[in-house]
């Protein structure tokens, strides 16, 4: 029993070290100089994010709960494609944009650019791609997301958003800082994404707004920059949040 306990403890520590290494690698990999391609990538990501939130809202399974929670959400992180590879220790990753609500003005602002990575420790068969929407339901969730990197479940509580016929009945029992909605190949994931690491993409932020050393706080809270290319996305989120 002692050997078994020591083995389990060692395996847990190894997983924790791997998760920390992935978080550090994400931050370092994204600390690269701005290039012309970054500006193009940023604009394309914003356009894809609009299509993604549209498709979630129109979805027969997820549409109603996504729009219901969006009405009171502090912000929404929209990732058009999160990839997962086929490894014993797999790493998934994808980029997304965060927009936040100004409750007083009934308006939405942003976006700021992020990447998402997740360590998975089970055997995986093949690779897949998912669309992901994270709804920030509390001030704590929003504050955590303004950091350079945030680990879901540690820095902010996270839960899978309810979907399907029981979604409305589950609404009253939701207390997580962040709700996650995922879709992959027509399947709807009841996946909390706990343990995933979300980090800022400084190069895309700088390229999109043509200004150096921007932080998410500069973009989303101080609102010191803006770009008309974001208007279609912001207008769509505002419309959906109003229940239309």
PDB file of N, CA and C in Angstrom, residues 16-85:
ATOM      1  N   UNK A  16       1.695  17.636 -12.502  1.00  0.00           N
ATOM      2  CA  UNK A  16       1.724  19.051 -12.133  1.00  0.00           C
ATOM      3  C   UNK A  16       2.907  19.753 -12.786  1.00  0.00           C
ATOM      4  N   UNK A  17       4.062  19.073 -12.805  1.00  0.00           N
ATOM      5  CA  UNK A  17       5.246  19.667 -13.429  1.00  0.00           C
ATOM      6  C   UNK A  17       5.028  19.865 -14.925  1.00  0.00           C
ATOM      7  N   UNK A  18       4.399  18.885 -15.559  1.00  0.00           N
ATOM      8  CA  UNK A  18       4.123  18.991 -16.996  1.00  0.00           C
ATOM      9  C   UNK A  18       3.189  20.162 -17.267  1.00  0.00           C
ATOM     10  N   UNK A  19       2.147  20.308 -16.432  1.00  0.00           N
ATOM     11  CA  UNK A  19       1.201  21.410 -16.616  1.00  0.00           C
ATOM     12  C   UNK A  19       1.900  22.751 -16.467  1.00  0.00           C
ATOM     13  N   UNK A  20       2.802  22.859 -15.451  1.00  0.00           N
ATOM     14  CA  UNK A  20       3.530  24.118 -15.268  1.00  0.00           C
ATOM     15  C   UNK A  20       4.446  24.393 -16.442  1.00  0.00           C
ATOM     16  N   UNK A  21       5.079  23.341 -16.971  1.00  0.00           N
ATOM     17  CA  UNK A  21       5.974  23.511 -18.115  1.00  0.00           C
ATOM     18  C   UNK A  21       5.213  23.975 -19.348  1.00  0.00           C
ATOM     19  N   UNK A  22       4.008  23.442 -19.531  1.00  0.00           N
ATOM     20  CA  UNK A  22       3.187  23.846 -20.674  1.00  0.00           C
ATOM     21  C   UNK A  22       2.797  25.312 -20.546  1.00  0.00           C
ATOM     22  N   UNK A  23       2.417  25.730 -19.333  1.00  0.00           N
ATOM     23  CA  UNK A  23       2.048  27.134 -19.119  1.00  0.00           C
ATOM     24  C   UNK A  23       3.213  28.051 -19.441  1.00  0.00           C
ATOM     25  N   UNK A  24       4.411  27.688 -18.966  1.00  0.00           N
ATOM     26  CA  UNK A  24       5.588  28.515 -19.229  1.00  0.00           C
ATOM     27  C   UNK A  24       5.916  28.540 -20.718  1.00  0.00           C
ATOM     28  N   UNK A  25       5.784  27.386 -21.373  1.00  0.00           N
ATOM     29  CA  UNK A  25       6.095  27.318 -22.799  1.00  0.00           C
ATOM     30  C   UNK A  25       5.141  28.167 -23.625  1.00  0.00           C
ATOM     31  N   UNK A  26       3.866  28.179 -23.238  1.00  0.00           N
ATOM     32  CA  UNK A  26       2.891  28.995 -23.956  1.00  0.00           C
ATOM     33  C   UNK A  26       3.260  30.469 -23.890  1.00  0.00           C
ATOM     34  N   UNK A  27       3.609  30.930 -22.696  1.00  0.00           N
ATOM     35  CA  UNK A  27       3.950  32.345 -22.529  1.00  0.00           C
ATOM     36  C   UNK A  27       5.205  32.694 -23.313  1.00  0.00           C
ATOM     37  N   UNK A  28       6.238  31.849 -23.233  1.00  0.00           N
ATOM     38  CA  UNK A  28       7.492  32.131 -23.922  1.00  0.00           C
ATOM     39  C   UNK A  28       7.333  32.062 -25.432  1.00  0.00           C
ATOM     40  N   UNK A  29       6.568  31.091 -25.907  1.00  0.00           N
ATOM     41  CA  UNK A  29       6.398  30.925 -27.351  1.00  0.00           C
ATOM     42  C   UNK A  29       5.688  32.101 -27.977  1.00  0.00           C
ATOM     43  N   UNK A  30       4.853  32.773 -27.196  1.00  0.00           N
ATOM     44  CA  UNK A  30       4.069  33.871 -27.739  1.00  0.00           C
ATOM     45  C   UNK A  30       4.737  35.232 -27.550  1.00  0.00           C
ATOM     46  N   UNK A  31       5.879  35.260 -26.874  1.00  0.00           N
ATOM     47  CA  UNK A  31       6.607  36.510 -26.669  1.00  0.00           C
ATOM     48  C   UNK A  31       7.549  36.755 -27.836  1.00  0.00           C
ATOM     49  N   UNK A  32       6.985  36.916 -29.032  1.00  0.00           N
ATOM     50  CA  UNK A  32       7.757  37.086 -30.251  1.00  0.00           C
ATOM     51  C   UNK A  32       7.476  38.454 -30.847  1.00  0.00           C
ATOM     52  N   UNK A  33       8.429  38.975 -31.664  1.00  0.00           N
ATOM     53  CA  UNK A  33       8.228  40.287 -32.277  1.00  0.00           C
ATOM     54  C   UNK A  33       7.016  40.298 -33.198  1.00  0.00           C
ATOM     55  N   UNK A  34       6.406  41.473 -33.334  1.00  0.00           N
ATOM     56  CA  UNK A  34       5.252  41.628 -34.214  1.00  0.00           C
ATOM     57  C   UNK A  34       5.703  41.568 -35.665  1.00  0.00           C
ATOM     58  N   UNK A  35       4.919  40.892 -36.512  1.00  0.00           N
ATOM     59  CA  UNK A  35       5.216  40.817 -37.940  1.00  0.00           C
ATOM     60  C   UNK A  35       3.974  41.205 -38.727  1.00  0.00           C
ATOM     61  N   UNK A  36       4.159  41.407 -40.036  1.00  0.00           N
ATOM     62  CA  UNK A  36       3.020  41.745 -40.894  1.00  0.00           C
ATOM     63  C   UNK A  36       1.988  40.626 -40.876  1.00  0.00           C
ATOM     64  N   UNK A  37       2.471  39.402 -40.767  1.00  0.00           N
ATOM     65  CA  UNK A  37       1.552  38.267 -40.726  1.00  0.00           C
ATOM     66  C   UNK A  37       0.677  38.305 -39.478  1.00  0.00           C
ATOM     67  N   UNK A  38       1.196  38.838 -38.380  1.00  0.00           N
ATOM     68  CA  UNK A  38       0.415  38.923 -37.146  1.00  0.00           C
ATOM     69  C   UNK A  38      -0.833  39.784 -37.341  1.00  0.00           C
ATOM     70  N   UNK A  39      -0.689  40.888 -38.066  1.00  0.00           N
ATOM     71  CA  UNK A  39      -1.836  41.771 -38.303  1.00  0.00           C
ATOM     72  C   UNK A  39      -2.904  41.050 -39.115  1.00  0.00           C
ATOM     73  N   UNK A  40      -2.473  40.303 -40.122  1.00  0.00           N
ATOM     74  CA  UNK A  40      -3.413  39.531 -40.936  1.00  0.00           C
ATOM     75  C   UNK A  40      -4.076  38.443 -40.109  1.00  0.00           C
ATOM     76  N   UNK A  41      -3.254  37.721 -39.341  1.00  0.00           N
ATOM     77  CA  UNK A  41      -3.792  36.641 -38.502  1.00  0.00           C
ATOM     78  C   UNK A  41      -4.801  37.176 -37.498  1.00  0.00           C
ATOM     79  N   UNK A  42      -4.511  38.343 -36.907  1.00  0.00           N
ATOM     80  CA  UNK A  42      -5.398  38.921 -35.909  1.00  0.00           C
ATOM     81  C   UNK A  42      -6.757  39.266 -36.519  1.00  0.00           C
ATOM     82  N   UNK A  43      -6.750  39.896 -37.686  1.00  0.00           N
ATOM     83  CA  UNK A  43      -8.012  40.268 -38.328  1.00  0.00           C
ATOM     84  C   UNK A  43      -8.817  39.036 -38.730  1.00  0.00           C
ATOM     85  N   UNK A  44      -8.121  38.013 -39.229  1.00  0.00           N
ATOM     86  CA  UNK A  44      -8.817  36.787 -39.604  1.00  0.00           C
ATOM     87  C   UNK A  44      -9.408  36.097 -38.382  1.00  0.00           C
ATOM     88  N   UNK A  45      -8.691  36.147 -37.263  1.00  0.00           N
ATOM     89  CA  UNK A  45      -9.194  35.527 -36.048  1.00  0.00           C
ATOM     90  C   UNK A  45     -10.459  36.231 -35.554  1.00  0.00           C
ATOM     91  N   UNK A  46     -10.492  37.547 -35.660  1.00  0.00           N
ATOM     92  CA  UNK A  46     -11.679  38.307 -35.264  1.00  0.00           C
ATOM     93  C   UNK A  46     -12.862  37.926 -36.156  1.00  0.00           C
ATOM     94  N   UNK A  47     -12.620  37.808 -37.453  1.00  0.00           N
ATOM     95  CA  UNK A  47     -13.694  37.427 -38.384  1.00  0.00           C
ATOM     96  C   UNK A  47     -14.210  36.024 -38.076  1.00  0.00           C
ATOM     97  N   UNK A  48     -13.292  35.095 -37.798  1.00  0.00           N
ATOM     98  CA  UNK A  48     -13.693  33.723 -37.488  1.00  0.00           C
ATOM     99  C   UNK A  48     -14.442  33.655 -36.159  1.00  0.00           C
ATOM    100  N   UNK A  49     -14.044  34.506 -35.211  1.00  0.00           N
ATOM    101  CA  UNK A  49     -14.725  34.523 -33.910  1.00  0.00           C
ATOM    102  C   UNK A  49     -16.185  34.923 -34.071  1.00  0.00           C
ATOM    103  N   UNK A  50     -16.457  35.867 -34.956  1.00  0.00           N
ATOM    104  CA  UNK A  50     -17.846  36.263 -35.211  1.00  0.00           C
ATOM    105  C   UNK A  50     -18.645  35.080 -35.767  1.00  0.00           C
ATOM    106  N   UNK A  51     -18.062  34.358 -36.705  1.00  0.00           N
ATOM    107  CA  UNK A  51     -18.739  33.194 -37.277  1.00  0.00           C
ATOM    108  C   UNK A  51     -18.980  32.126 -36.215  1.00  0.00           C
ATOM    109  N   UNK A  52     -18.011  31.982 -35.308  1.00  0.00           N
ATOM    110  CA  UNK A  52     -18.137  30.971 -34.258  1.00  0.00           C
ATOM    111  C   UNK A  52     -19.261  31.300 -33.288  1.00  0.00           C
ATOM    112  N   UNK A  53     -19.327  32.546 -32.809  1.00  0.00           N
ATOM    113  CA  UNK A  53     -20.385  32.896 -31.862  1.00  0.00           C
ATOM    114  C   UNK A  53     -21.745  32.849 -32.551  1.00  0.00           C
ATOM    115  N   UNK A  54     -21.779  33.164 -33.835  1.00  0.00           N
ATOM    116  CA  UNK A  54     -23.020  33.024 -34.611  1.00  0.00           C
ATOM    117  C   UNK A  54     -23.476  31.571 -34.644  1.00  0.00           C
ATOM    118  N   UNK A  55     -22.526  30.669 -34.910  1.00  0.00           N
ATOM    119  CA  UNK A  55     -22.880  29.255 -35.045  1.00  0.00           C
ATOM    120  C   UNK A  55     -23.317  28.665 -33.708  1.00  0.00           C
ATOM    121  N   UNK A  56     -22.707  29.092 -32.611  1.00  0.00           N
ATOM    122  CA  UNK A  56     -23.143  28.629 -31.290  1.00  0.00           C
ATOM    123  C   UNK A  56     -24.558  29.120 -30.991  1.00  0.00           C
ATOM    124  N   UNK A  57     -24.821  30.387 -31.295  1.00  0.00           N
ATOM    125  CA  UNK A  57     -26.128  30.965 -31.006  1.00  0.00           C
ATOM    126  C   UNK A  57     -27.236  30.295 -31.811  1.00  0.00           C
ATOM    127  N   UNK A  58     -26.902  29.876 -33.031  1.00  0.00           N
ATOM    128  CA  UNK A  58     -27.897  29.258 -33.903  1.00  0.00           C
ATOM    129  C   UNK A  58     -28.056  27.763 -33.639  1.00  0.00           C
ATOM    130  N   UNK A  59     -27.177  27.189 -32.865  1.00  0.00           N
ATOM    131  CA  UNK A  59     -27.176  25.752 -32.624  1.00  0.00           C
ATOM    132  C   UNK A  59     -28.417  25.331 -31.825  1.00  0.00           C
ATOM    133  N   UNK A  60     -29.062  24.253 -32.232  1.00  0.00           N
ATOM    134  CA  UNK A  60     -30.285  23.798 -31.571  1.00  0.00           C
ATOM    135  C   UNK A  60     -30.028  23.299 -30.158  1.00  0.00           C
ATOM    136  N   UNK A  61     -28.823  22.808 -29.911  1.00  0.00           N
ATOM    137  CA  UNK A  61     -28.500  22.266 -28.593  1.00  0.00           C
ATOM    138  C   UNK A  61     -27.930  23.333 -27.672  1.00  0.00           C
ATOM    139  N   UNK A  62     -27.045  24.168 -28.206  1.00  0.00           N
ATOM    140  CA  UNK A  62     -26.334  25.136 -27.371  1.00  0.00           C
ATOM    141  C   UNK A  62     -26.865  26.561 -27.462  1.00  0.00           C
ATOM    142  N   UNK A  63     -27.616  26.872 -28.504  1.00  0.00           N
ATOM    143  CA  UNK A  63     -28.011  28.253 -28.743  1.00  0.00           C
ATOM    144  C   UNK A  63     -28.706  28.920 -27.575  1.00  0.00           C
ATOM    145  N   UNK A  64     -29.736  28.284 -27.034  1.00  0.00           N
ATOM    146  CA  UNK A  64     -30.509  28.892 -25.944  1.00  0.00           C
ATOM    147  C   UNK A  64     -29.678  29.138 -24.693  1.00  0.00           C
ATOM    148  N   UNK A  65     -28.913  28.129 -24.191  1.00  0.00           N
ATOM    149  CA  UNK A  65     -28.125  28.397 -22.985  1.00  0.00           C
ATOM    150  C   UNK A  65     -26.994  29.406 -23.206  1.00  0.00           C
ATOM    151  N   UNK A  66     -26.368  29.383 -24.374  1.00  0.00           N
ATOM    152  CA  UNK A  66     -25.308  30.356 -24.640  1.00  0.00           C
ATOM    153  C   UNK A  66     -25.867  31.768 -24.580  1.00  0.00           C
ATOM    154  N   UNK A  67     -27.001  32.004 -25.231  1.00  0.00           N
ATOM    155  CA  UNK A  67     -27.595  33.339 -25.223  1.00  0.00           C
ATOM    156  C   UNK A  67     -28.106  33.714 -23.831  1.00  0.00           C
ATOM    157  N   UNK A  68     -28.619  32.734 -23.090  1.00  0.00           N
ATOM    158  CA  UNK A  68     -29.135  33.012 -21.753  1.00  0.00           C
ATOM    159  C   UNK A  68     -28.016  33.476 -20.822  1.00  0.00           C
ATOM    160  N   UNK A  69     -26.890  32.774 -20.836  1.00  0.00           N
ATOM    161  CA  UNK A  69     -25.781  33.144 -19.954  1.00  0.00           C
ATOM    162  C   UNK A  69     -25.042  34.377 -20.462  1.00  0.00           C
ATOM    163  N   UNK A  70     -25.063  34.591 -21.760  1.00  0.00           N
ATOM    164  CA  UNK A  70     -24.396  35.768 -22.319  1.00  0.00           C
ATOM    165  C   UNK A  70     -25.063  37.055 -21.843  1.00  0.00           C
ATOM    166  N   UNK A  71     -26.341  36.980 -21.505  1.00  0.00           N
ATOM    167  CA  UNK A  71     -27.072  38.168 -21.032  1.00  0.00           C
ATOM    168  C   UNK A  71     -26.463  38.755 -19.767  1.00  0.00           C
ATOM    169  N   UNK A  72     -25.879  37.905 -18.935  1.00  0.00           N
ATOM    170  CA  UNK A  72     -25.318  38.380 -17.668  1.00  0.00           C
ATOM    171  C   UNK A  72     -23.800  38.193 -17.581  1.00  0.00           C
ATOM    172  N   UNK A  73     -23.183  37.705 -18.628  1.00  0.00           N
ATOM    173  CA  UNK A  73     -21.741  37.461 -18.612  1.00  0.00           C
ATOM    174  C   UNK A  73     -20.962  38.770 -18.563  1.00  0.00           C
ATOM    175  N   UNK A  74     -19.814  38.738 -17.890  1.00  0.00           N
ATOM    176  CA  UNK A  74     -18.898  39.880 -17.851  1.00  0.00           C
ATOM    177  C   UNK A  74     -18.055  39.955 -19.120  1.00  0.00           C
ATOM    178  N   UNK A  75     -17.876  38.813 -19.762  1.00  0.00           N
ATOM    179  CA  UNK A  75     -17.071  38.767 -20.969  1.00  0.00           C
ATOM    180  C   UNK A  75     -17.202  37.421 -21.649  1.00  0.00           C
ATOM    181  N   UNK A  76     -16.659  37.310 -22.855  1.00  0.00           N
ATOM    182  CA  UNK A  76     -16.707  36.065 -23.611  1.00  0.00           C
ATOM    183  C   UNK A  76     -15.398  35.872 -24.356  1.00  0.00           C
ATOM    184  N   UNK A  77     -14.786  34.721 -24.148  1.00  0.00           N
ATOM    185  CA  UNK A  77     -13.597  34.336 -24.902  1.00  0.00           C
ATOM    186  C   UNK A  77     -14.036  33.346 -25.971  1.00  0.00           C
ATOM    187  N   UNK A  78     -13.826  33.698 -27.226  1.00  0.00           N
ATOM    188  CA  UNK A  78     -14.322  32.902 -28.351  1.00  0.00           C
ATOM    189  C   UNK A  78     -13.124  32.350 -29.122  1.00  0.00           C
ATOM    190  N   UNK A  79     -13.027  31.041 -29.192  1.00  0.00           N
ATOM    191  CA  UNK A  79     -11.918  30.393 -29.894  1.00  0.00           C
ATOM    192  C   UNK A  79     -12.469  29.547 -31.039  1.00  0.00           C
ATOM    193  N   UNK A  80     -12.224  29.964 -32.286  1.00  0.00           N
ATOM    194  CA  UNK A  80     -12.789  29.248 -33.432  1.00  0.00           C
ATOM    195  C   UNK A  80     -12.258  27.837 -33.613  1.00  0.00           C
ATOM    196  N   UNK A  81     -11.037  27.555 -33.141  1.00  0.00           N
ATOM    197  CA  UNK A  81     -10.491  26.217 -33.330  1.00  0.00           C
ATOM    198  C   UNK A  81      -9.438  25.914 -32.272  1.00  0.00           C
ATOM    199  N   UNK A  82      -9.714  24.903 -31.461  1.00  0.00           N
ATOM    200  CA  UNK A  82      -8.749  24.403 -30.496  1.00  0.00           C
ATOM    201  C   UNK A  82      -8.390  22.987 -30.925  1.00  0.00           C
ATOM    202  N   UNK A  83      -7.125  22.740 -31.167  1.00  0.00           N
ATOM    203  CA  UNK A  83      -6.675  21.456 -31.694  1.00  0.00           C
ATOM    204  C   UNK A  83      -6.176  20.555 -30.582  1.00  0.00           C
ATOM    205  N   UNK A  84      -6.344  19.250 -30.779  1.00  0.00           N
ATOM    206  CA  UNK A  84      -5.804  18.281 -29.839  1.00  0.00           C
ATOM    207  C   UNK A  84      -5.088  17.206 -30.623  1.00  0.00           C
ATOM    208  N   UNK A  85      -3.869  16.894 -30.216  1.00  0.00           N
ATOM    209  CA  UNK A  85      -3.078  15.895 -30.928  1.00  0.00           C
ATOM    210  C   UNK A  85      -3.220  14.513 -30.328  1.00  0.00           C
TER     211      UNK A  85
END
